[in-house]
PDB file of C-alpha atoms in Angstrom:
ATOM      1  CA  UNK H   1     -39.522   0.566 -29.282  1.00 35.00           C
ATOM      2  CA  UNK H   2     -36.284   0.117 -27.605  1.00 39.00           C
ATOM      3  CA  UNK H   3     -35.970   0.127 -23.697  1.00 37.00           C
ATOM      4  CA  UNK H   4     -33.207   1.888 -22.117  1.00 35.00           C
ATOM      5  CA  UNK H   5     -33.515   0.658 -18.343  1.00 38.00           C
ATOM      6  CA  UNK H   6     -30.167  -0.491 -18.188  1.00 43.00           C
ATOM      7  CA  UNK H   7     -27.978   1.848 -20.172  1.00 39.00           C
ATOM      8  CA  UNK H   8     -26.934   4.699 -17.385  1.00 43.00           C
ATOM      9  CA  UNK H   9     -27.651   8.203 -18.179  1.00 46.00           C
ATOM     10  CA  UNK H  10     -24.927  11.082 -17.865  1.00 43.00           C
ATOM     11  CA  UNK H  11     -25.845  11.232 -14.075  1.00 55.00           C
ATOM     12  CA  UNK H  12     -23.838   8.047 -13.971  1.00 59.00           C
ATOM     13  CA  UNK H  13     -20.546   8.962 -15.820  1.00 74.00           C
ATOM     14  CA  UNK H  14     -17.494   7.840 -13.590  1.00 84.00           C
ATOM     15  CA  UNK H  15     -15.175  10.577 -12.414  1.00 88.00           C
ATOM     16  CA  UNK H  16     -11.821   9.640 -12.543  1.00 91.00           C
ATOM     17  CA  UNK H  17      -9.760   9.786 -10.077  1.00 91.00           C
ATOM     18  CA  UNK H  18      -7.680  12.038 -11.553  1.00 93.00           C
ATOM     19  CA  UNK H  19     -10.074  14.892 -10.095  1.00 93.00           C
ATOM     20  CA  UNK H  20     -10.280  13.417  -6.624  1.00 94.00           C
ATOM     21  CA  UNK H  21      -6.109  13.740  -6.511  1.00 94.00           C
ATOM     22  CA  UNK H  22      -6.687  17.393  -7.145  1.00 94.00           C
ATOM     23  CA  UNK H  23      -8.880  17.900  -4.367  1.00 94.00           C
ATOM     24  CA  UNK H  24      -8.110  18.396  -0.843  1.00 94.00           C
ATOM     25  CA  UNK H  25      -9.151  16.381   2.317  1.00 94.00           C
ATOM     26  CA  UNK H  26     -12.366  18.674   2.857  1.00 96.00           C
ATOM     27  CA  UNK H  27     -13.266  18.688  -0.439  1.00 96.00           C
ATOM     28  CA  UNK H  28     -12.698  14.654  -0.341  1.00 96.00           C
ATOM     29  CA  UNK H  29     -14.715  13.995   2.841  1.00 96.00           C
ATOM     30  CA  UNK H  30     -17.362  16.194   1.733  1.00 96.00           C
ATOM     31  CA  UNK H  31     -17.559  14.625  -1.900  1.00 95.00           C
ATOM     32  CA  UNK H  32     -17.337  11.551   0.582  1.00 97.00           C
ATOM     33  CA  UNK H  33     -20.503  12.093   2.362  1.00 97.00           C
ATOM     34  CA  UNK H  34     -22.657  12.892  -0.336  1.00 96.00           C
ATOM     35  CA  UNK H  35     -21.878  10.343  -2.222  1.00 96.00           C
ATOM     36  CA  UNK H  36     -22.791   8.345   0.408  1.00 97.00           C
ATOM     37  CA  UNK H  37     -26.153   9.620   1.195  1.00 97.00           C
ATOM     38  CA  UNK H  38     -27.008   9.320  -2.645  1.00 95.00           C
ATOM     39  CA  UNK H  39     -26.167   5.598  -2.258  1.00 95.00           C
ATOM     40  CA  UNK H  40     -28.585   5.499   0.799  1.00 96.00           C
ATOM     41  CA  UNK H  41     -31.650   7.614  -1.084  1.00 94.00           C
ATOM     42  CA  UNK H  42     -31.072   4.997  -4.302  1.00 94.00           C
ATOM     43  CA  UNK H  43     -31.056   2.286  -1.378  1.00 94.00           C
ATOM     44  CA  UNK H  44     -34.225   3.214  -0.207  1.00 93.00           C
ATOM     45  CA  UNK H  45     -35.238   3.339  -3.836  1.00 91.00           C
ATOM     46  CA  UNK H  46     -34.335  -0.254  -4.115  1.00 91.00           C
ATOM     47  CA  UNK H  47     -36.256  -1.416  -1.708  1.00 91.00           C
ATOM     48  CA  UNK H  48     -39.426   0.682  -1.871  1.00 90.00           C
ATOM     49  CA  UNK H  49     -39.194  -0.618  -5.807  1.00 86.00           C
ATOM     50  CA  UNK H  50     -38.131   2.369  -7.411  1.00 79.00           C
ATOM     51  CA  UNK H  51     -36.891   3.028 -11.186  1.00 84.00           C
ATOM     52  CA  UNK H  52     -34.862   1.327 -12.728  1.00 86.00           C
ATOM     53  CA  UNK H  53     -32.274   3.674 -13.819  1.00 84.00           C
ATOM     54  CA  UNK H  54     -32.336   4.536 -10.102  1.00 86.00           C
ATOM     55  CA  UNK H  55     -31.147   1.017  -9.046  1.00 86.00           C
ATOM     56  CA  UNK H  56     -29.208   1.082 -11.602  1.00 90.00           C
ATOM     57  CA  UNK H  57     -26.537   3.982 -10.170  1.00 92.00           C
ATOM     58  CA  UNK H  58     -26.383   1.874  -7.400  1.00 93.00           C
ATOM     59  CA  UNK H  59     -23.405   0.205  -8.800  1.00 93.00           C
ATOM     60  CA  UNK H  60     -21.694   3.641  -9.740  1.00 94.00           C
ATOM     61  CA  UNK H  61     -22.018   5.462  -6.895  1.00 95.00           C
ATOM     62  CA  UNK H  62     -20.470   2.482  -4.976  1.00 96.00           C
ATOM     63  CA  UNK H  63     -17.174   2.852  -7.467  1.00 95.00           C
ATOM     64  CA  UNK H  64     -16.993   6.317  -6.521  1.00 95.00           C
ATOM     65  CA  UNK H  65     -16.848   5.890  -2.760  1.00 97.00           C
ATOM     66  CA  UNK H  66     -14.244   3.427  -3.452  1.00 97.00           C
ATOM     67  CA  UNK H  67     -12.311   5.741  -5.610  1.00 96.00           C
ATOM     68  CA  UNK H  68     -12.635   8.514  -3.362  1.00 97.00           C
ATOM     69  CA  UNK H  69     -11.485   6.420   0.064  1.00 97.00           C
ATOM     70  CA  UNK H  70      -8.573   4.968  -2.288  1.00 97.00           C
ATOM     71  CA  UNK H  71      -7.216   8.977  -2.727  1.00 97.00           C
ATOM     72  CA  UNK H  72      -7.534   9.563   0.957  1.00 97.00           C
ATOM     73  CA  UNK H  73      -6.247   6.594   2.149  1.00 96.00           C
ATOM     74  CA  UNK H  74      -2.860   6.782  -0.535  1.00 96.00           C
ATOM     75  CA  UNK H  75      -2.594  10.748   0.646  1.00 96.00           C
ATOM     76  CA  UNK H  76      -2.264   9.845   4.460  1.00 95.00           C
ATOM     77  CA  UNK H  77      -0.095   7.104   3.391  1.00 94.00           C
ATOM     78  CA  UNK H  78       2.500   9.795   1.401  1.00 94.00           C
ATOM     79  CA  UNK H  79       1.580  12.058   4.241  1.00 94.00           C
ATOM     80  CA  UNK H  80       3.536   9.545   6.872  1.00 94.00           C
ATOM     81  CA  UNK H  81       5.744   8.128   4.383  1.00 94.00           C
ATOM     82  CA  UNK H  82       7.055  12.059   4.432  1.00 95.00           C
ATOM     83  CA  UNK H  83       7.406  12.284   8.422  1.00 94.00           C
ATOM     84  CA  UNK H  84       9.320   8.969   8.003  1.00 94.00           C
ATOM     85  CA  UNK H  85      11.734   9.771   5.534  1.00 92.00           C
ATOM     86  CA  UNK H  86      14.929  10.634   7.240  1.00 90.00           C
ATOM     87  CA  UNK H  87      13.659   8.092  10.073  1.00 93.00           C
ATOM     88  CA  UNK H  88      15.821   4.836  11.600  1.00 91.00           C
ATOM     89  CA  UNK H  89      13.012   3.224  12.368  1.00 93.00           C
ATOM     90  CA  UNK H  90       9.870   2.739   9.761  1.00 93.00           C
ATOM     91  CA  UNK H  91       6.336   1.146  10.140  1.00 92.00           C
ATOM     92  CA  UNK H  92       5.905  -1.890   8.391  1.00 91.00           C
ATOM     93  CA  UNK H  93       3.887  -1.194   5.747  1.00 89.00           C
ATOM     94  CA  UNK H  94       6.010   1.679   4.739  1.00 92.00           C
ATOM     95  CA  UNK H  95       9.070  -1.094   4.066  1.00 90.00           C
ATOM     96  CA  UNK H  96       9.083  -2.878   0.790  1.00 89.00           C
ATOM     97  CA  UNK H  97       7.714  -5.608   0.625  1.00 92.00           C
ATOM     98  CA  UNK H  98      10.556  -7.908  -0.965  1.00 93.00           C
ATOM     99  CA  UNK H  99      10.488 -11.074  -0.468  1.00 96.00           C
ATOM    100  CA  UNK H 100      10.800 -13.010   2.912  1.00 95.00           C
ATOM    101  CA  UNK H 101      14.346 -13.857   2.124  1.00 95.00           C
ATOM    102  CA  UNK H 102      15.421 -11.010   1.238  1.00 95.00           C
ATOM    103  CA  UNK H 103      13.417  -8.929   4.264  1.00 91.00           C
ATOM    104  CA  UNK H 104      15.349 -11.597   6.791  1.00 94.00           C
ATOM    105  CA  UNK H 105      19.218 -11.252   4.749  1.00 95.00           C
ATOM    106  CA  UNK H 106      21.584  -9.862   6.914  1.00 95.00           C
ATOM    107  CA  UNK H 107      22.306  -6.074   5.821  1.00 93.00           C
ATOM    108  CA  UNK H 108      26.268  -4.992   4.861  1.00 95.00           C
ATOM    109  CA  UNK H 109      27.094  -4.025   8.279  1.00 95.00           C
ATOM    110  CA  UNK H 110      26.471  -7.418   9.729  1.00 96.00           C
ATOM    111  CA  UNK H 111      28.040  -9.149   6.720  1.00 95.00           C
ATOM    112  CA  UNK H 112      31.161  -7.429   7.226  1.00 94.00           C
ATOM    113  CA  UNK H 113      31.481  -7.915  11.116  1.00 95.00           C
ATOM    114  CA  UNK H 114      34.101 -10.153  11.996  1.00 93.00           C
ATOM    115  CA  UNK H 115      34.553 -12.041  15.515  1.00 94.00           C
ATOM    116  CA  UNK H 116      37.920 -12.242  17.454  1.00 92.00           C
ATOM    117  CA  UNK H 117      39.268 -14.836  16.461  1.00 89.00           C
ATOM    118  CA  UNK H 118      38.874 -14.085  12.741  1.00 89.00           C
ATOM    119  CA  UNK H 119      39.998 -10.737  13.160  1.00 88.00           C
ATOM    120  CA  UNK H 120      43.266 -12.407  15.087  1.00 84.00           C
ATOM    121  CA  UNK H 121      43.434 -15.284  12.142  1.00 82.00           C
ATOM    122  CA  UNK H 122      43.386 -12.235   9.316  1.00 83.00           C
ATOM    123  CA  UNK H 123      46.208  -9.925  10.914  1.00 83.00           C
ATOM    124  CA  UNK H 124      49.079 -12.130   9.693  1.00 77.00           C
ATOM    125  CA  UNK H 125      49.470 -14.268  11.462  1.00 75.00           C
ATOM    126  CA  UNK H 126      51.282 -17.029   9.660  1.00 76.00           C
ATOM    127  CA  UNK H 127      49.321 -20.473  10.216  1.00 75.00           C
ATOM    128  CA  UNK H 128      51.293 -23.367  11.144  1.00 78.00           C
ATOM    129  CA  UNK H 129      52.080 -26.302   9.142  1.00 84.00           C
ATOM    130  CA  UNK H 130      51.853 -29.260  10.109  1.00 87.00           C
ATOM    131  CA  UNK H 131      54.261 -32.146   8.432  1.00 88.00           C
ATOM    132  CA  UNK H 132      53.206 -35.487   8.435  1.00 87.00           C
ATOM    133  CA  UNK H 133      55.464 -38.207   9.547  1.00 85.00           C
ATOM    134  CA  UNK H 134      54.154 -41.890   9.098  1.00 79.00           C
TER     135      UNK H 134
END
């Protein structure tokens, strides 16, 4: 006889998170809060020494919570990336990331500006030469 305890039964099957994207924020935060009583019920299964199989979703229900507040939190994230869009100003984490260098590089404008006294050197002016007379 073969014991099963630790293979998960079709209870367990992960939902991707494919079908969370479809849903929308009720349906999320709904989906949300059961599966987070379920993970408190198998909890209290844990402890009380429940079934195996029981403590055994343990570990799959807490992927799911994690795949559900990964939707939500990448949907408010588009959500202000949208109200930002046309924006001068952006929130950090909405900026790429780059590199430091890069992030701190002077942009075009700032490259091209030019102070007085080059802009006086550049408009012709012919620059004197100097002979040298030992």
């Amino acid at each position: 006889v073969i014991l099963l305890l630790n293979r998960p039964d079709m209870s367990n099957q992960k939902v991707p998170a494919s079908v969370y994207r479809a849903m929308s924020k009720a349906e999320l935060t709904a989906e949300l809060e059961k599966l987070r009583t379920e993970l408190q019920q198998l909890r209290i299964a844990q402890v009380t020494g429940g079934v195996a199989s029981k403590v055994c979703k343990i570990k799959y229900v807490r992927k799911a919570i994690a795949r559900v507040l990964t939707v939500i939190n990448y949907n408010t994230k588009v959500a202000v990336a949208a109200q930002y869009l046309d924006k001068k100003l952006v929130p950090k984490d909405l900026r790429p990331k780059l590199t430091r260098k890069k992030r701190q590089e002077l942009t075009k404008k700032q490259k091209s500006l030019r102070t007085r006294r080059q802009r006086r050197n550049d408009c012709g002016r012919k620059k004197k030469i100097y002979a040298y007379m030992p």
